[in-house]
Short mmCIF file of C-alpha atoms in Angstrom, two decimals:
data_model
loop_
_atom_site.label_atom_id
_atom_site.label_comp_id
_atom_site.label_asym_id
_atom_site.label_seq_id
_atom_site.Cartn_x
_atom_site.Cartn_y
_atom_site.Cartn_z
CA MET A 5 0.00 0.00 0.00
CA VAL A 6 1.23 3.52 -0.83
CA SER A 7 -0.26 6.98 -0.30
CA ARG A 8 0.86 10.58 0.09
CA GLU A 9 -0.92 11.17 3.40
CA GLY A 10 1.19 10.96 6.55
CA ASN A 11 -1.23 12.82 8.81
CA HIS A 12 -3.57 10.62 10.85
CA ALA A 13 -6.82 12.47 10.14
CA ARG A 14 -6.18 12.96 6.42
CA ALA A 15 -4.92 9.40 5.95
CA ARG A 16 -7.92 7.91 7.77
CA TYR A 17 -10.26 9.95 5.58
CA LEU A 18 -8.49 8.73 2.44
CA LEU A 19 -8.62 5.08 3.51
CA HIS A 20 -12.30 5.30 4.48
CA THR A 21 -13.56 7.22 1.44
CA GLY A 22 -11.04 6.86 -1.37
CA TYR A 23 -10.58 10.65 -1.53
CA THR A 24 -8.24 13.16 0.05
CA PRO A 25 -10.18 15.55 2.30
CA THR A 26 -11.46 18.81 0.84
CA GLY A 27 -13.24 21.75 2.39
CA SER A 28 -16.19 21.60 0.02
CA VAL A 29 -17.26 17.94 -0.30
CA LYS A 30 -17.88 15.41 2.47
CA HIS A 31 -17.45 12.00 0.88
CA PRO A 32 -19.25 8.93 2.22
CA THR A 33 -17.31 6.26 4.07
CA PHE A 34 -17.13 2.87 2.30
CA GLY A 35 -19.58 1.37 4.78
CA SER A 36 -22.16 3.99 3.84
CA ILE A 37 -21.58 3.27 0.14
CA ALA A 38 -22.16 -0.43 0.81
CA SER A 39 -25.34 0.45 2.68
CA HIS A 40 -26.52 2.73 -0.14
CA TYR A 41 -26.01 0.20 -2.95
CA LEU A 42 -26.54 -3.15 -1.23
CA ALA A 43 -29.02 -2.53 1.58
CA ASP A 44 -32.58 -3.80 1.64
CA ASP A 45 -34.86 -0.96 2.75
CA ASP A 46 -36.96 -3.41 4.77
CA PHE A 47 -33.96 -4.76 6.69
CA GLU A 48 -34.34 -3.77 10.35
CA LEU A 49 -30.68 -3.53 11.40
CA PRO A 50 -28.30 -0.76 10.32
CA ASN A 51 -26.31 -1.83 7.26
CA CYS A 52 -23.17 0.05 8.29
CA ILE A 53 -21.91 -0.50 11.83
CA ASN A 54 -18.76 0.77 13.59
CA ILE A 55 -17.57 -1.06 16.69
CA ASN A 56 -15.29 0.61 19.29
CA THR A 57 -14.63 3.87 17.42
CA PRO A 58 -16.87 6.16 15.34
CA THR A 59 -15.66 6.75 11.80
CA PHE A 60 -16.78 9.06 9.01
CA SER A 61 -20.38 9.77 8.01
CA SER A 62 -22.41 9.02 4.90
CA GLY A 63 -21.29 12.38 3.50
CA PHE A 64 -23.44 13.48 0.59
CA LEU A 65 -25.55 10.29 0.75
CA ASP A 66 -28.74 10.10 2.80
CA ALA A 67 -28.24 10.28 6.56
CA ALA A 68 -30.01 6.91 6.80
CA HIS A 69 -26.67 5.39 5.70
CA ASP A 70 -24.66 6.94 8.55
CA PRO A 71 -22.79 4.30 10.57
CA PHE A 72 -24.44 2.94 13.70
CA VAL A 73 -21.85 3.08 16.50
CA VAL A 74 -21.33 0.40 19.14
CA ASN A 75 -18.98 2.03 21.65
CA ASP A 76 -18.26 -1.10 23.70
CA PRO A 77 -19.30 -4.58 22.48
CA MET A 78 -18.77 -5.98 26.00
CA LYS A 79 -21.65 -3.88 27.35
CA PRO A 80 -25.37 -4.00 26.46
CA ILE A 81 -26.35 -1.76 23.55
CA ASP A 82 -28.13 1.35 24.81
CA ASP A 83 -31.82 1.93 24.03
CA LEU A 84 -32.55 -1.33 22.20
CA LYS A 85 -35.67 -1.76 24.32
CA TYR A 86 -38.57 0.53 25.14
CA PRO A 87 -38.31 2.35 28.47
CA PRO A 88 -40.61 1.31 31.33
CA GLN A 89 -44.34 1.87 30.70
CA MET A 90 -43.74 2.12 26.95
CA ASP A 91 -44.84 -0.32 24.24
CA ALA A 92 -44.84 -0.39 20.43
CA CYS A 93 -48.32 1.13 20.12
CA ARG A 94 -47.59 4.04 22.44
CA PHE A 95 -44.22 4.63 20.76
CA ARG A 96 -45.87 4.86 17.31
CA GLN A 97 -48.42 7.31 18.68
CA ARG A 98 -45.61 9.50 19.98
CA LEU A 99 -43.84 9.34 16.62
CA ARG A 100 -47.02 10.51 14.86
CA MET A 101 -47.36 13.34 17.37
CA LEU A 102 -43.75 14.33 16.76
CA GLU A 103 -44.29 14.30 12.98
CA ASP A 104 -47.34 16.57 13.35
CA LEU A 105 -45.39 19.02 15.52
CA GLU A 106 -42.41 19.07 13.14
CA ARG A 107 -44.21 19.20 9.78
CA ASN A 108 -44.24 22.97 9.24
CA PHE A 109 -40.82 23.41 10.82
CA LEU A 110 -39.23 20.87 8.47
CA LYS A 111 -40.86 22.36 5.35
CA LYS A 112 -38.85 25.52 5.88
CA ARG A 113 -35.62 23.85 6.96
CA VAL A 114 -34.63 21.12 4.56
CA ASN A 115 -31.00 20.28 5.29
CA ARG A 116 -28.87 17.39 6.40
CA SER A 117 -29.50 17.98 10.10
CA THR A 118 -33.27 17.68 9.78
CA GLU A 119 -32.89 14.72 7.42
CA ALA A 120 -30.59 12.98 9.90
CA HIS A 121 -33.02 13.71 12.74
CA GLN A 122 -35.88 12.01 10.87
CA ALA A 123 -33.70 9.12 9.72
CA ILE A 124 -32.57 8.36 13.27
CA TYR A 125 -36.16 8.07 14.51
CA LYS A 126 -37.16 5.83 11.60
CA LYS A 127 -34.15 3.56 12.12
CA ALA A 128 -34.71 3.44 15.86
CA ASN A 129 -38.35 2.45 15.40
CA LYS A 130 -37.39 -0.47 13.15
CA LEU A 131 -34.51 -1.51 15.36
CA VAL A 132 -36.29 -1.76 18.71
CA ASN A 133 -39.07 -3.83 17.14
CA SER A 134 -36.76 -6.32 15.43
CA ALA A 135 -35.93 -9.84 16.58
CA ARG A 136 -32.62 -9.42 14.73
CA THR A 137 -31.26 -7.27 17.59
CA LYS A 138 -30.23 -10.57 19.20
CA ALA A 139 -27.20 -10.34 16.88
CA PHE A 140 -25.80 -7.81 19.37
CA ASN A 141 -26.15 -10.28 22.27
CA LEU A 142 -22.80 -12.04 22.70
CA SER A 143 -24.01 -14.07 25.69
CA ASP A 144 -25.68 -16.43 23.21
CA GLU A 145 -22.22 -17.62 22.11
CA PRO A 146 -20.33 -20.51 23.80
CA ILE A 147 -17.84 -19.21 26.32
CA ALA A 148 -15.03 -21.21 24.66
CA LEU A 149 -15.60 -19.34 21.39
CA ARG A 150 -15.77 -15.99 23.15
CA GLU A 151 -12.44 -16.71 24.84
CA ALA A 152 -10.90 -17.79 21.53
CA TYR A 153 -11.71 -14.36 20.09
CA GLY A 154 -10.31 -12.73 23.23
CA MET A 155 -12.21 -11.31 26.20
CA ASN A 156 -11.47 -7.71 25.27
CA ARG A 157 -13.25 -5.01 23.29
CA PHE A 158 -11.53 -5.86 20.00
CA GLY A 159 -11.96 -9.62 20.27
CA GLN A 160 -15.60 -9.35 21.29
CA GLY A 161 -16.09 -6.71 18.59
CA CYS A 162 -14.91 -9.22 15.96
CA LEU A 163 -17.32 -11.80 17.36
CA MET A 164 -20.14 -9.28 17.22
CA ALA A 165 -19.13 -8.49 13.63
CA ARG A 166 -19.49 -12.16 12.71
CA ARG A 167 -22.94 -12.29 14.32
CA LEU A 168 -24.01 -9.14 12.48
CA ILE A 169 -22.74 -10.38 9.11
CA GLU A 170 -24.55 -13.66 9.74
CA ALA A 171 -27.73 -11.68 10.45
CA GLY A 172 -27.43 -9.86 7.10
CA VAL A 173 -25.58 -6.61 7.90
CA LYS A 174 -23.54 -5.49 4.87
CA PHE A 175 -20.58 -3.70 6.47
CA VAL A 176 -18.97 -3.83 9.91
CA GLU A 177 -15.78 -2.06 11.01
CA VAL A 178 -14.00 -3.02 14.25
CA SER A 179 -11.28 -0.66 15.48
CA LEU A 180 -8.16 -1.34 17.54
CA GLY A 181 -6.02 1.66 18.45
CA GLY A 182 -2.54 1.89 19.92
CA TRP A 183 -0.37 1.54 16.80
CA ASP A 184 1.20 5.03 16.85
CA THR A 185 4.52 3.66 18.08
CA HIS A 186 6.84 6.67 18.09
CA GLN A 187 8.33 5.19 21.27
CA ASP A 188 9.00 1.62 22.41
CA ASN A 189 7.75 0.21 19.10
CA PHE A 190 8.61 -3.45 19.61
CA GLU A 191 6.96 -3.89 23.00
CA GLN A 192 3.86 -1.93 21.94
CA VAL A 193 3.43 -3.93 18.72
CA LYS A 194 3.86 -7.19 20.64
CA ASN A 195 1.10 -6.16 23.06
CA ARG A 196 -1.23 -5.10 20.24
CA LEU A 197 -0.69 -8.36 18.33
CA GLU A 198 -1.55 -10.40 21.41
CA THR A 199 -5.01 -8.84 21.10
CA LEU A 200 -5.29 -8.75 17.31
CA ASP A 201 -3.94 -12.15 16.24
CA PRO A 202 -6.39 -14.38 18.17
CA ALA A 203 -9.37 -12.23 17.14
CA PHE A 204 -8.45 -12.07 13.45
CA SER A 205 -7.60 -15.76 13.08
CA THR A 206 -10.71 -16.87 15.01
CA LEU A 207 -12.90 -14.56 12.91
CA VAL A 208 -11.61 -16.03 9.64
CA ARG A 209 -11.95 -19.59 10.94
CA ASP A 210 -15.43 -18.93 12.37
CA LEU A 211 -16.66 -17.42 9.09
CA ALA A 212 -15.25 -20.39 7.16
CA ASN A 213 -16.90 -22.90 9.52
CA ARG A 214 -20.25 -21.21 8.94
CA GLU A 215 -19.75 -21.07 5.13
CA LEU A 216 -19.74 -17.27 5.24
CA LEU A 217 -16.13 -16.63 4.23
CA ASP A 218 -16.76 -17.24 0.52
CA LYS A 219 -19.20 -14.30 0.45
CA THR A 220 -17.49 -11.98 2.97
CA ILE A 221 -14.42 -9.78 2.54
CA VAL A 222 -12.28 -9.41 5.67
CA LEU A 223 -9.90 -6.45 5.42
CA TRP A 224 -7.23 -5.57 8.00
CA LEU A 225 -5.29 -2.34 7.55
CA GLY A 226 -4.24 0.96 9.07
CA GLU A 227 -3.97 4.41 7.55
CA PHE A 228 -0.22 4.27 6.81
CA GLY A 229 2.93 2.33 7.66
CA ARG A 230 5.85 2.93 9.98
CA THR A 231 9.38 3.98 9.06
CA PRO A 232 11.96 1.22 8.42
CA ARG A 233 14.43 3.32 10.43
CA ILE A 234 14.19 3.02 14.22
CA ASN A 235 14.27 6.44 15.89
CA ASP A 236 16.17 7.47 19.03
CA ASN A 237 13.24 6.40 21.25
CA GLU A 238 13.21 2.85 19.85
CA GLY A 239 10.09 3.85 17.94
CA ARG A 240 9.00 4.04 14.33
CA ASP A 241 7.41 7.13 12.79
CA HIS A 242 4.74 7.73 10.11
CA PHE A 243 5.53 6.22 6.71
CA PRO A 244 2.92 6.46 3.91
CA ASN A 245 5.45 5.32 1.28
CA GLY A 246 4.89 1.63 1.92
CA TRP A 247 2.85 -0.65 4.17
CA SER A 248 0.72 -3.77 4.09
CA ALA A 249 -2.94 -4.77 4.04
CA VAL A 250 -4.37 -8.23 4.71
CA LEU A 251 -7.35 -9.60 2.76
CA ALA A 252 -9.32 -12.77 3.43
CA GLY A 253 -12.47 -14.24 1.97
#
C-alpha cells in the first residue's frame, strides 16, 4: 500500500472514502456506500456499523446510511428496548405526534441535520421492534468461542461483527487503536498483536466454519505504515510510502 498522506486524520479519511479531504465535499465512508447500494430498505438492522470507534459519516448520501456506533461490544447496547411503561403502540403514537409538531418546521428547513433527525427516529423504530437485535447479544455464544476471540473489546467486537454479518448486515468495522509507536515500538506492537492475532484468526476460521467466508471480505489495515528506520526512542514514525494490508475471503 502507498499513499501521500502521513497525517492521521487525512490518511484515515483517504482510507475510508477513497478521496483526500477537501473543504467543500464530504465523501461517504465505504460502509455507507455499501449500505446505499446493497441494503434492503426493509432490513431492520443498520447496514453500516462501527464497533469501538466512530468513523466518518455518509457524506453526501442520505443520513439513513450513517454508521451505527457500538462504543463497547462488552456492554449491552443502549436503548434497544422501550423504556418502562412504553410499548410499540404508544411509541408509534408518539412518533405521529412528533411528525405533526415538526411538519411545518421541516418544510422551511430542509437540510442534512433535519434529514438525519428524521432518519434516526425511523431507524430506531425499526430496530427496537426487530428480533434481529439478538445479533448484538454475545451471551448467546459458547464461552469457549468468546475466549478464543479474546475477552477484550476488540476480540468481542470481531465476534459481534461475525454475528451481524450472519444476520445480514452489509458492512462492519472493528477498530483497535494503539499503533502510533513513536516510542517503544517493539513492546507496543507485541502487546497489540496479542489482542489482534487471536481475534483475526478466530474470525476467519469462524466465518469459514459457517460457510460465510466465501461471500465476505475481511480487510485488516491501518492508515499508513511505519518507518523502516528506528528512531532514538526505539520507535517508528509515520511512513505512507509503503505498508501492508491483509485480505481474506
